[in-house]
PDB file of C-alpha atoms in Angstrom:
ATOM      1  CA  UNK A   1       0.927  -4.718   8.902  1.00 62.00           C
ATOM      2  CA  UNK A   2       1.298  -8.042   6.507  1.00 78.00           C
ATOM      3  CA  UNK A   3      -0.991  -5.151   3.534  1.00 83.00           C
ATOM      4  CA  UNK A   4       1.128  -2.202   4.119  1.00 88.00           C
ATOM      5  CA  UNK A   5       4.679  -4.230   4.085  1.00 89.00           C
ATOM      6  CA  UNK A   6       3.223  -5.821   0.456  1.00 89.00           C
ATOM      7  CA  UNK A   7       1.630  -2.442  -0.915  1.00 90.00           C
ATOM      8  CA  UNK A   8       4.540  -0.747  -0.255  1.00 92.00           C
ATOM      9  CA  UNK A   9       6.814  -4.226  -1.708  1.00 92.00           C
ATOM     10  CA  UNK A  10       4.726  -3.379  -4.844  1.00 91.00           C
ATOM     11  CA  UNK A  11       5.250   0.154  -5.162  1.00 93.00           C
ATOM     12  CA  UNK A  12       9.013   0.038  -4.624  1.00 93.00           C
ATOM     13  CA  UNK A  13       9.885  -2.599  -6.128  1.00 89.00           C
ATOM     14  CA  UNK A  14       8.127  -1.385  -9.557  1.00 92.00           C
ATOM     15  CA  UNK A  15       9.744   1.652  -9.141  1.00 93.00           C
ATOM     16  CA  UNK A  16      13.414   0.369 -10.041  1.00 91.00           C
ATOM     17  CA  UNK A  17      11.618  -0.076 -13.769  1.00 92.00           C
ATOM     18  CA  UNK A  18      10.562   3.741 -14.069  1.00 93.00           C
ATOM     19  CA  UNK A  19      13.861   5.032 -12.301  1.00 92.00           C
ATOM     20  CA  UNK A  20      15.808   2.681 -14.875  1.00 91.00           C
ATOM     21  CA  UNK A  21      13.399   4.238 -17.881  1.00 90.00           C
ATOM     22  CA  UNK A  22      14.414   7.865 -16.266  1.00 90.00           C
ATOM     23  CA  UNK A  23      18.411   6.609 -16.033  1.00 90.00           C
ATOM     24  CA  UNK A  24      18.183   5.561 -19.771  1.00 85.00           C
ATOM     25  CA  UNK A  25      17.757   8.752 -21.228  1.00 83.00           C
ATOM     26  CA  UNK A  26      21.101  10.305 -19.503  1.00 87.00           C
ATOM     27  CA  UNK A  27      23.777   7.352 -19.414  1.00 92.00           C
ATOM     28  CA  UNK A  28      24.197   3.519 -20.165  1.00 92.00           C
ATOM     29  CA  UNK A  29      22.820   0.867 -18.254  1.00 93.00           C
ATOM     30  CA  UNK A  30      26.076  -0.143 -16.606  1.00 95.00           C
ATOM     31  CA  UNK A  31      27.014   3.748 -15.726  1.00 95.00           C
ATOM     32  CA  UNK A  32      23.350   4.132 -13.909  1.00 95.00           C
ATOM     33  CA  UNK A  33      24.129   0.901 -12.080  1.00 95.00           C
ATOM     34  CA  UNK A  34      27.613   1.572 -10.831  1.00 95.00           C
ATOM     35  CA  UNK A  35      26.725   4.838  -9.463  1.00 95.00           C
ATOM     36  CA  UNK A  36      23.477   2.918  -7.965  1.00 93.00           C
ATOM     37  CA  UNK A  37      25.505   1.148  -5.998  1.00 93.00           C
ATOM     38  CA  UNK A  38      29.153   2.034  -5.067  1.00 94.00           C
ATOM     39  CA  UNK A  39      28.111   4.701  -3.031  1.00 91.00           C
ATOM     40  CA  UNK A  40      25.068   2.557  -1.007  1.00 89.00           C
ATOM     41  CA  UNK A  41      27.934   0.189  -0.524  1.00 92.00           C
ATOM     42  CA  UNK A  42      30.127   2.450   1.021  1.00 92.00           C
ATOM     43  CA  UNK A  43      27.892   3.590   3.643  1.00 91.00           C
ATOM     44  CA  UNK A  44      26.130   0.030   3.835  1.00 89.00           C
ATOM     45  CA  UNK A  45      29.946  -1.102   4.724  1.00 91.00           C
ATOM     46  CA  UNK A  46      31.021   1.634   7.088  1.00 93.00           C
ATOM     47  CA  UNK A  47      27.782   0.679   9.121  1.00 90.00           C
ATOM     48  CA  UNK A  48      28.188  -3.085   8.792  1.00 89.00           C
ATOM     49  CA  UNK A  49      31.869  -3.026   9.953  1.00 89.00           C
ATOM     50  CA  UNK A  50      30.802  -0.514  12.678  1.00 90.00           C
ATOM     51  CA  UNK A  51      27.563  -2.627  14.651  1.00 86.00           C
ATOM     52  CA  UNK A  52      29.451  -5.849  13.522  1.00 84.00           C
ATOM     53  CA  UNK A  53      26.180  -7.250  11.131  1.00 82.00           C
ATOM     54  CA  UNK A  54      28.250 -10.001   9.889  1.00 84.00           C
ATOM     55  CA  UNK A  55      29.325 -11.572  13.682  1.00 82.00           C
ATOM     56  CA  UNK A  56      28.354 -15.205  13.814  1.00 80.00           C
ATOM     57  CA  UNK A  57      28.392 -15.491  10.435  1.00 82.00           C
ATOM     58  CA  UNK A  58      30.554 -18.490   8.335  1.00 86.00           C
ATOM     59  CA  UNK A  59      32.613 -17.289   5.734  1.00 87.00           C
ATOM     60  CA  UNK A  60      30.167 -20.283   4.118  1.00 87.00           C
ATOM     61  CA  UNK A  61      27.139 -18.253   4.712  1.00 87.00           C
ATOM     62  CA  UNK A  62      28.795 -14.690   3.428  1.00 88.00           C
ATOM     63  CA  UNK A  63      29.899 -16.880   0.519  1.00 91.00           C
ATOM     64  CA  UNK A  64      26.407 -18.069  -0.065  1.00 90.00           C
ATOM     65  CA  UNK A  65      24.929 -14.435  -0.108  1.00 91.00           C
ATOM     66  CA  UNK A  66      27.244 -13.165  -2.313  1.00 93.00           C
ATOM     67  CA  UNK A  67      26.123 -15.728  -4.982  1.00 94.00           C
ATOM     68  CA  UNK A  68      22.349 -14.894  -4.275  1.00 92.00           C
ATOM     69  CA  UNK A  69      23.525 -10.922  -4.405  1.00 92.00           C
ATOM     70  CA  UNK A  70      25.007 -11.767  -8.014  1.00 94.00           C
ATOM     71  CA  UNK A  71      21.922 -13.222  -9.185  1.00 93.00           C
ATOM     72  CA  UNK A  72      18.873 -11.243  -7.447  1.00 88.00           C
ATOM     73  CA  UNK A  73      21.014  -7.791  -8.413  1.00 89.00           C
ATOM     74  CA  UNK A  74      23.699  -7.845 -10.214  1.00 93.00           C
ATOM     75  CA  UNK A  75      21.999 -10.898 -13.356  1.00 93.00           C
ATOM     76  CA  UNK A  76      18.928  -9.300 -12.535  1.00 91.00           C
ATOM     77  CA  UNK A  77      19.162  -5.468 -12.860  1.00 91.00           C
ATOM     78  CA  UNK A  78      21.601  -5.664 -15.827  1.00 94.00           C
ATOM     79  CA  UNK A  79      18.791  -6.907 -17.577  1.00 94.00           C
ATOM     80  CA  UNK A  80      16.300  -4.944 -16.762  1.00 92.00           C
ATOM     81  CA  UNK A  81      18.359  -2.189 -17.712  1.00 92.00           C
ATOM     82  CA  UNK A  82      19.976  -3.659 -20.467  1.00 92.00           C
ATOM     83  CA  UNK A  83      16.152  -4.484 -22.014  1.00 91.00           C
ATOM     84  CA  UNK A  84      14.768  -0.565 -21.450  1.00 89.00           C
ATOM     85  CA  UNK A  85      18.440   0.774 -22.713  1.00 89.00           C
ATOM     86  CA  UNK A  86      17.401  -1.724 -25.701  1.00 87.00           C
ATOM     87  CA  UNK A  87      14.114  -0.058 -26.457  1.00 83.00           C
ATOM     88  CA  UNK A  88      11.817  -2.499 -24.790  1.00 83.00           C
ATOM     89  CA  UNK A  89       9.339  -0.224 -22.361  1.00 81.00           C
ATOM     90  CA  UNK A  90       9.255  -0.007 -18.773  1.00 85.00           C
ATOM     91  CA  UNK A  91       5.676  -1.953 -18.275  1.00 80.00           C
ATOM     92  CA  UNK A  92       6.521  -4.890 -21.203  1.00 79.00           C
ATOM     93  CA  UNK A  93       9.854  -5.555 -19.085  1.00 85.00           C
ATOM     94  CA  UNK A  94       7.870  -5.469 -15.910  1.00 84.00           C
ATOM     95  CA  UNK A  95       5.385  -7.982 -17.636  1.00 76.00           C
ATOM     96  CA  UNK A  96       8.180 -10.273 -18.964  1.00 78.00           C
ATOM     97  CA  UNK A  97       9.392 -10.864 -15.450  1.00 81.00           C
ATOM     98  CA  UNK A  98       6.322 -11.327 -14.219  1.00 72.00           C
ATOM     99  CA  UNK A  99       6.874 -14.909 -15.179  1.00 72.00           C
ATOM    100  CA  UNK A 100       9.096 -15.580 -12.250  1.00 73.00           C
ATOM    101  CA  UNK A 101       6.564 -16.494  -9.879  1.00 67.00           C
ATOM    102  CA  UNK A 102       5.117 -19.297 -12.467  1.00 66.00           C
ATOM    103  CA  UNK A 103       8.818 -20.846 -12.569  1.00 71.00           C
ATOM    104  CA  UNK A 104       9.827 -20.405  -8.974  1.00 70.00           C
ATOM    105  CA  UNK A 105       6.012 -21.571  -7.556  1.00 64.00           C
ATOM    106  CA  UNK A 106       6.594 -24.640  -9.753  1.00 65.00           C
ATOM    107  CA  UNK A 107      10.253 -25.384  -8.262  1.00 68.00           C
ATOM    108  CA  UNK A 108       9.123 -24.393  -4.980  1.00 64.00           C
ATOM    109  CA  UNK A 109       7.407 -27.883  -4.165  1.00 63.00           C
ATOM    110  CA  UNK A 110       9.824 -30.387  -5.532  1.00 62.00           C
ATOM    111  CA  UNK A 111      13.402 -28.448  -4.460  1.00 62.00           C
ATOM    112  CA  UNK A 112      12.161 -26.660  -1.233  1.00 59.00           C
ATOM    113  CA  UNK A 113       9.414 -29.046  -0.160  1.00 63.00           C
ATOM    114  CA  UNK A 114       7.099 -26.159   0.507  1.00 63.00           C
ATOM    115  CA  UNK A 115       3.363 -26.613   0.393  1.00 65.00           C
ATOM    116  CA  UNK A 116       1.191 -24.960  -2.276  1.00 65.00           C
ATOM    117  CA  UNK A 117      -2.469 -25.679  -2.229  1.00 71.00           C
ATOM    118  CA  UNK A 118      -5.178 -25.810  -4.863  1.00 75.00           C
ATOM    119  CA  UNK A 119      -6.339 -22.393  -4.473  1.00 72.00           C
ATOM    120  CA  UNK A 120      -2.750 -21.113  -4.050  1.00 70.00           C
ATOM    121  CA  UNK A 121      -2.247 -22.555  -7.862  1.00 76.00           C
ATOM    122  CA  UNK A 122      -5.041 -21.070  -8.723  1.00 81.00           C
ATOM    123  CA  UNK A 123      -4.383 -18.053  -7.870  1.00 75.00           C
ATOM    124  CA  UNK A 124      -0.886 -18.142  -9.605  1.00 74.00           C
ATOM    125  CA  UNK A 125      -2.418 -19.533 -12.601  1.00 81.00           C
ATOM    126  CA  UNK A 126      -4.679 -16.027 -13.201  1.00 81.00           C
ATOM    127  CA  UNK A 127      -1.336 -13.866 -12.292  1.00 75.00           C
ATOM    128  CA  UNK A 128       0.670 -15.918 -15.571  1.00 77.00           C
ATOM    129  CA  UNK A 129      -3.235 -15.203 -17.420  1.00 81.00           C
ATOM    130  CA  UNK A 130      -2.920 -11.541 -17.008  1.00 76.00           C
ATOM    131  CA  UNK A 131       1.081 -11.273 -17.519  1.00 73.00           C
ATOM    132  CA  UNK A 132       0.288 -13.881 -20.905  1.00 76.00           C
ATOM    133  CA  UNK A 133      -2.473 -11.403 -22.135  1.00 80.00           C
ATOM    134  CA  UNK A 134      -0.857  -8.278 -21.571  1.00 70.00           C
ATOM    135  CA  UNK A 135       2.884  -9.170 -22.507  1.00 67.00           C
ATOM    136  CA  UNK A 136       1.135 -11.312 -26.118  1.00 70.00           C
ATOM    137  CA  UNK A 137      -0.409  -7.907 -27.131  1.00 69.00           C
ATOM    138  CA  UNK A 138       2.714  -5.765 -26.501  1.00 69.00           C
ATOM    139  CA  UNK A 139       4.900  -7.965 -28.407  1.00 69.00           C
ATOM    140  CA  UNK A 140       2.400  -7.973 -31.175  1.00 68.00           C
ATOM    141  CA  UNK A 141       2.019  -4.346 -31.137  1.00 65.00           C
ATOM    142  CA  UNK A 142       5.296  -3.629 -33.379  1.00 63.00           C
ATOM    143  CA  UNK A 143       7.043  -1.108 -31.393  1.00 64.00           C
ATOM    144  CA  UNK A 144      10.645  -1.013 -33.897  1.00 71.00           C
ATOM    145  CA  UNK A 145      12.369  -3.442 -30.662  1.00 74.00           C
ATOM    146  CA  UNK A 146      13.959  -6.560 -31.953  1.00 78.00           C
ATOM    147  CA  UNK A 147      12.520  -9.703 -31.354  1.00 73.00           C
ATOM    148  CA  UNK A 148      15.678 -10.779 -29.590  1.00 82.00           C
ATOM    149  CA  UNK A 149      15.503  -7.817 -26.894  1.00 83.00           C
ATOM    150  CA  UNK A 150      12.626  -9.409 -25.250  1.00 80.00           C
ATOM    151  CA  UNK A 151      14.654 -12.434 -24.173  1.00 84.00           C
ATOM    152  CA  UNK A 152      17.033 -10.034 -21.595  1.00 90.00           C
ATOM    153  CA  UNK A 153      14.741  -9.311 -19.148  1.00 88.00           C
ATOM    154  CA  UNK A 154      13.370 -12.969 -19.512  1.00 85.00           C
ATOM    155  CA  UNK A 155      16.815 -14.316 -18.395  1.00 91.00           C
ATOM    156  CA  UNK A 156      17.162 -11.896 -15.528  1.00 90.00           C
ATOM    157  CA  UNK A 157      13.879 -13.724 -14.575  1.00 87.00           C
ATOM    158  CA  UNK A 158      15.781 -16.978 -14.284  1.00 88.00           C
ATOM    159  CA  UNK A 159      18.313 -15.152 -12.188  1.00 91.00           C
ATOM    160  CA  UNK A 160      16.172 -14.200  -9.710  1.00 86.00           C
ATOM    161  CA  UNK A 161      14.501 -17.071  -9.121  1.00 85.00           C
ATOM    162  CA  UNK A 162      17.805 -18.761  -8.996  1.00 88.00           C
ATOM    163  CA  UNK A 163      18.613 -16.417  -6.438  1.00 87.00           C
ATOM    164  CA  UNK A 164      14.861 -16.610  -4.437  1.00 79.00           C
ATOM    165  CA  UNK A 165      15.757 -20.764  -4.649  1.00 81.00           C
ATOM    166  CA  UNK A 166      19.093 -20.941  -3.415  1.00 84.00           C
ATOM    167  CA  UNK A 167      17.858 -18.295  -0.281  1.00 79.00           C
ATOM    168  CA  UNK A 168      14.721 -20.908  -0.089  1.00 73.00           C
ATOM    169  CA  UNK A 169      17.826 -23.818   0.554  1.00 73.00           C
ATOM    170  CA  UNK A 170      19.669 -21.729   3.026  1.00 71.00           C
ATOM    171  CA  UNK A 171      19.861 -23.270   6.468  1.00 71.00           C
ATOM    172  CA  UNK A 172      21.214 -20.291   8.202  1.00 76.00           C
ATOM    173  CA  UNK A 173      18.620 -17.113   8.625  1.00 77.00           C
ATOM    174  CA  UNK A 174      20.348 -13.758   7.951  1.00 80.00           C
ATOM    175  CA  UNK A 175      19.296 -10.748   8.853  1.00 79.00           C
ATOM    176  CA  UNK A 176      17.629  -8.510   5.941  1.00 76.00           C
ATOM    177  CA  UNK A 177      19.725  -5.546   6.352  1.00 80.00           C
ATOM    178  CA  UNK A 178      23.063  -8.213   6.359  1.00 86.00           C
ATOM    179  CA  UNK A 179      21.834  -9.749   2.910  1.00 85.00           C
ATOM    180  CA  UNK A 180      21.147  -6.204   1.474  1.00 84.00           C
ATOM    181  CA  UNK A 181      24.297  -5.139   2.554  1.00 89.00           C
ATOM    182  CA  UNK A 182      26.301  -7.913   0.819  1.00 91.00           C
ATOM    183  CA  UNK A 183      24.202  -7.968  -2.296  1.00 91.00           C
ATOM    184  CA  UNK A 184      24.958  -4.270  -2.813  1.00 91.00           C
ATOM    185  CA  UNK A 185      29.285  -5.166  -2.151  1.00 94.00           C
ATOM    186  CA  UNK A 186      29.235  -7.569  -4.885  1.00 95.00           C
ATOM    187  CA  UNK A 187      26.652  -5.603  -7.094  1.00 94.00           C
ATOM    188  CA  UNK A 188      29.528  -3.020  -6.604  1.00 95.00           C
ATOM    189  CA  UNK A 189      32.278  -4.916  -7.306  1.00 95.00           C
ATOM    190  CA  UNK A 190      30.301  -6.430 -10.155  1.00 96.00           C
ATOM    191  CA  UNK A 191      29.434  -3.205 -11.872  1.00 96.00           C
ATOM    192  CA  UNK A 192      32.694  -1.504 -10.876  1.00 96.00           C
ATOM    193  CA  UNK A 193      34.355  -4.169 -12.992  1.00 96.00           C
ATOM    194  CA  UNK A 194      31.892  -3.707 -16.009  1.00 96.00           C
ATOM    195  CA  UNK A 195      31.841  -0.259 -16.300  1.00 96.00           C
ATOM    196  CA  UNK A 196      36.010   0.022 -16.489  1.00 96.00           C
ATOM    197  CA  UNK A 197      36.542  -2.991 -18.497  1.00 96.00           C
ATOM    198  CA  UNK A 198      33.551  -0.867 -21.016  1.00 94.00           C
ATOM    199  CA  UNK A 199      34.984   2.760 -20.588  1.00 95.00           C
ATOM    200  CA  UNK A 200      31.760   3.953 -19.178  1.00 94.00           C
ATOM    201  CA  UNK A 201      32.792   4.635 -15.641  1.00 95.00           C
ATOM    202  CA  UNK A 202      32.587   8.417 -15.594  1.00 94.00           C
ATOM    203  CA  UNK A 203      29.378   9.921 -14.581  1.00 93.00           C
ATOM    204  CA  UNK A 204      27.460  12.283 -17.126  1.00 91.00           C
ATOM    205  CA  UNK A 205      26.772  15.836 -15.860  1.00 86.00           C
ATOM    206  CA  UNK A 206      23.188  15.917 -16.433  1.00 88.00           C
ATOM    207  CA  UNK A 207      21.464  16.807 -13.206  1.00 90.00           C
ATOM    208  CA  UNK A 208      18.375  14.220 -14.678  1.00 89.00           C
ATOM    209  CA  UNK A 209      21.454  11.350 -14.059  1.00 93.00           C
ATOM    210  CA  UNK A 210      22.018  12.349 -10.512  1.00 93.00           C
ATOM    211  CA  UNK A 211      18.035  12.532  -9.973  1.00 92.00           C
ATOM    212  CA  UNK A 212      17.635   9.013 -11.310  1.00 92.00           C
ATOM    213  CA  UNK A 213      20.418   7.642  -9.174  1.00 93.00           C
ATOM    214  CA  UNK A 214      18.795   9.274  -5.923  1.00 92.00           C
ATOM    215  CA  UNK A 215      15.380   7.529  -6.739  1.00 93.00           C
ATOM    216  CA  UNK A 216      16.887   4.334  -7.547  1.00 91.00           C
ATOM    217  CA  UNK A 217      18.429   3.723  -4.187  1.00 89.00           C
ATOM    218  CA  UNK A 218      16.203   5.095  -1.783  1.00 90.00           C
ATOM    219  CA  UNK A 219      12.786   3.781  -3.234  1.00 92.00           C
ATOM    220  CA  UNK A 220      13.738   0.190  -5.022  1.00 89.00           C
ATOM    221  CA  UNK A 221      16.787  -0.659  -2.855  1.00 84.00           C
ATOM    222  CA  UNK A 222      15.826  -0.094   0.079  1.00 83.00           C
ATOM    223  CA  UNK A 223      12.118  -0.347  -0.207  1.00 88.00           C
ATOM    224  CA  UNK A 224      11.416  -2.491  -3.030  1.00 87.00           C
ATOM    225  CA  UNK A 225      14.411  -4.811  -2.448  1.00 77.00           C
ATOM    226  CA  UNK A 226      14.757  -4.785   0.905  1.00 81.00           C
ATOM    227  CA  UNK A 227      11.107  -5.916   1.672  1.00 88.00           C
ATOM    228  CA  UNK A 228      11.102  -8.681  -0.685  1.00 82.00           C
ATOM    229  CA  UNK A 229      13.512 -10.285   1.615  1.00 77.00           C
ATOM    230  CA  UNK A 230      11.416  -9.418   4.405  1.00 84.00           C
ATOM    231  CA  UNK A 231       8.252 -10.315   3.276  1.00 86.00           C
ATOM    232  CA  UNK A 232      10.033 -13.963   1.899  1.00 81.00           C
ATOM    233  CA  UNK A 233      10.838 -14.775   5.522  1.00 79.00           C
ATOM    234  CA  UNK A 234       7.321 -13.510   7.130  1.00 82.00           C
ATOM    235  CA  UNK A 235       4.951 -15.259   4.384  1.00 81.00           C
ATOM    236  CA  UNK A 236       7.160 -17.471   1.932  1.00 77.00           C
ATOM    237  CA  UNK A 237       8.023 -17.917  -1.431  1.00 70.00           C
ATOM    238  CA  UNK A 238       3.844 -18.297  -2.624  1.00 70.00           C
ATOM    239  CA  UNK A 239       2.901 -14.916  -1.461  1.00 76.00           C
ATOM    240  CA  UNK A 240       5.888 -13.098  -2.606  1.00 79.00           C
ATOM    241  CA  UNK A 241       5.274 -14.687  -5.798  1.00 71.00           C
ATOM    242  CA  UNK A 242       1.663 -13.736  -6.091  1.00 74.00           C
ATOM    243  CA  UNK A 243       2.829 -10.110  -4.853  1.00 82.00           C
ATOM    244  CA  UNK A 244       5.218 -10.094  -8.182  1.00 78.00           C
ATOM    245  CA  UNK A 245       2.512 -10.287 -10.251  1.00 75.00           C
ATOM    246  CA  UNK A 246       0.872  -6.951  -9.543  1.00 80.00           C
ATOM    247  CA  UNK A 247       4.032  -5.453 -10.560  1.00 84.00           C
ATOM    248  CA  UNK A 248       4.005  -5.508 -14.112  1.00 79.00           C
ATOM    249  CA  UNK A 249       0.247  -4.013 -14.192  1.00 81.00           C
ATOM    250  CA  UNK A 250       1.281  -1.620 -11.789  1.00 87.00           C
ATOM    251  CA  UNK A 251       4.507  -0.494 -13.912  1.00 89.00           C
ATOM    252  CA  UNK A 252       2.401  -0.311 -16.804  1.00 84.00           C
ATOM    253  CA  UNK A 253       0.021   2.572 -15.429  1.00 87.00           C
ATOM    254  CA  UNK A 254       2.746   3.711 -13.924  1.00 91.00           C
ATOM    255  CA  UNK A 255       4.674   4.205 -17.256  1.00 88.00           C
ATOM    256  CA  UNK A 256       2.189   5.364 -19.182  1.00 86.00           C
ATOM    257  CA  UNK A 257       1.525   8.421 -16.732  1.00 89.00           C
ATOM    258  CA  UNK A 258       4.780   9.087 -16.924  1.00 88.00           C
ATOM    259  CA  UNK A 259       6.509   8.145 -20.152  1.00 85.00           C
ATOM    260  CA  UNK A 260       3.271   8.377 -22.149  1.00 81.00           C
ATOM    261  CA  UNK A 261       3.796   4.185 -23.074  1.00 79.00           C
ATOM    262  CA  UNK A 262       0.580   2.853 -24.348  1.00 73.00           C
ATOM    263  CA  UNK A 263      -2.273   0.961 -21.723  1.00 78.00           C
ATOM    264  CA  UNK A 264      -4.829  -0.184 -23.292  1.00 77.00           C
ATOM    265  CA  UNK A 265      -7.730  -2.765 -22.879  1.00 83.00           C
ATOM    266  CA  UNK A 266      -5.085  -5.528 -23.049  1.00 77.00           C
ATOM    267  CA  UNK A 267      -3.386  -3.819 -20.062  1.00 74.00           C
ATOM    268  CA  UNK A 268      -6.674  -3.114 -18.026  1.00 81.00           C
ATOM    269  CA  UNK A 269      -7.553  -6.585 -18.447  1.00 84.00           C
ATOM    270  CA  UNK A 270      -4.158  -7.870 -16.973  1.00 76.00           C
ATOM    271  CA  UNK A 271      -4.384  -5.948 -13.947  1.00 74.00           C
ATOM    272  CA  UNK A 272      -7.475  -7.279 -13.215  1.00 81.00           C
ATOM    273  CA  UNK A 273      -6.274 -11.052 -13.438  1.00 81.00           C
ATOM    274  CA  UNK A 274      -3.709  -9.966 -11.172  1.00 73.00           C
ATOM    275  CA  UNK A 275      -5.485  -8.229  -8.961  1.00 74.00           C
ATOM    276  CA  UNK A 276      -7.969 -11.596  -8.541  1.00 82.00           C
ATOM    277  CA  UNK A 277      -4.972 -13.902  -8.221  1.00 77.00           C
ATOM    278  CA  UNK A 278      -3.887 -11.444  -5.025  1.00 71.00           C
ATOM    279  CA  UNK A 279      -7.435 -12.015  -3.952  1.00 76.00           C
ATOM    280  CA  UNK A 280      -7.224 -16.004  -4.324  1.00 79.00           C
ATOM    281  CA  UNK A 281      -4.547 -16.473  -2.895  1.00 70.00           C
ATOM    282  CA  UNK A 282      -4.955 -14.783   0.712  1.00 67.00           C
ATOM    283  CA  UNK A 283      -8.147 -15.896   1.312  1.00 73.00           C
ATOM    284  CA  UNK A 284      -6.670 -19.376   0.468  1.00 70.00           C
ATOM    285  CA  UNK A 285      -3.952 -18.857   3.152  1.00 61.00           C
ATOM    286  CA  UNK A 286      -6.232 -17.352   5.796  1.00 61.00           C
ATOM    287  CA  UNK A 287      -8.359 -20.523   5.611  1.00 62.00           C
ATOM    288  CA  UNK A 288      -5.515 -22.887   5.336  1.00 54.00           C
ATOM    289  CA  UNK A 289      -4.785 -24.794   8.714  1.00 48.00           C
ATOM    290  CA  UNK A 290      -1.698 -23.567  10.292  1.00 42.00           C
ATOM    291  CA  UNK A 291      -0.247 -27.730  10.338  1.00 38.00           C
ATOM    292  CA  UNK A 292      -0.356 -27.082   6.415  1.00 38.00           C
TER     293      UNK A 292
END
């Protein structure tokens, strides 16, 4: 059960970087989002009110998932966008934030007291090899992308480990469909709010738009989002970390079957790192006694 829940964490979640390459080439990064998620939240809130999700619940703890729902989707995915809408291709934005897990395994320890053993760090040391290797020779490549437009998707990094922290800190457990329910209200609100205050509210015609929109909430919303909640509260903040760093080698081959972007040795070599640091990792955990 624990492989199928993380292939399929992989696969989704990677996903949201091809459907925002697809949304790019019909509308602006805040137009995609907005019509990502008003309607999700919508239906998410009709259900929510109706089977009562938020019952026993402080206005504290709503208050509390609201922040993380600002910074794991709204900081997060305007980034992500914002960095493809910028030029920057689907796999090189996938391999910038693939530096999240080196950050957030590092702050794990000290601010949530969480063990990480040798092998563990080991393990996360080849992911940050193969995301250094593959995200060096991109960058050196000279696409025609600024400099500068590499640094977006690195700070919607830092939001999302902000946001995988502060849900580390939480003393109250809240159901998975709860959080993804009030993520997606103030990712709403958030975009709503953007996208009028910027004119770009309206919705383009293009039947490509409306395609994009459909993949991005069935297969990284609910899939790839929705299990990385799941899979933080079944295994912890190591292994979802080590899962994150198949994703940029996985977005990569993924966008250059479909977008014809470049994968070269470079690439090949990166996915391999990751794919090691997956393998380190579990067998560290399966023979790590369960007091540890």
């Amino acid at each position: 059960m624990n492989f199928l829940l993380s292939t399929a964490f992989v696969l989704c979640w990677s996903s949201g970087f091809i459907g925002a390459k697809l949304g790019a080439g019909s509308a602006p990064a805040v137009t995609v989002l907005l019509w990502r998620f008003l309607p999700l939240a919508v239906l998410l809130l009709a259900v929510a009110v109706a089977r009562r999700w938020w019952r026993g619940l402080t206005a504290r703890d709503v208050g509390r998932q609201a922040v993380i729902g600002v910074l794991s989707q709204s900081g997060y995915l305007l980034t992500v966008y914002h960095a493809i809408e910028l030029g920057v291709s689907s796999g090189t934005t996938a391999l910038i934030d693939g530096v999240q897990p080196l950050v957030a395994g590092a702050l794990a320890g000290p601010l949530l007291h969480q063990h990480v053993s040798r092998g563990q760090w080991l393990g996360l040391c080849l992911g940050v090899g193969g995301v250094v290797v593959v995200t060096g020779a991109d960058a050196a490549a000279g696409t025609g992308v600024d400099r500068w437009a590499y640094l977006v998707p690195f700070l919607g990094m830092l939001s999302l480990v902000a946001a995988t922290l502060l849900e580390g800190r939480s003393r109250t457990e809240v159901a998975p469909a709860v959080a993804m329910t009030t993520h997606c209200l103030t990712s709403a609100v958030v975009f709503t709010a953007l996208a009028l205050g910027t004119g770009t509210a309206a919705p383009p015609a293009d039947p490509a738009f409306w395609g994009a929109i459909a993949w991005l909430v069935v297969l990284p919303t609910f899939g790839g989002y929705g299990l990385y909640w799941v899979i933080l509260r079944r295994s912890g903040i190591t292994k979802v970390n080590t899962l994150m760093f198949l994703m940029a080698p996985v977005t990569a081959v993924w966008g250059a079957l479909a977008f014809g972007e470049p994968f070269g040795p470079h690439t090949a070599f990166g996915l391999a790192l990751g794919l090691a640091a997956v393998v380190v990792v579990q067998r560290d955990r399966s023979s790590t006694p369960a007091h540890a």
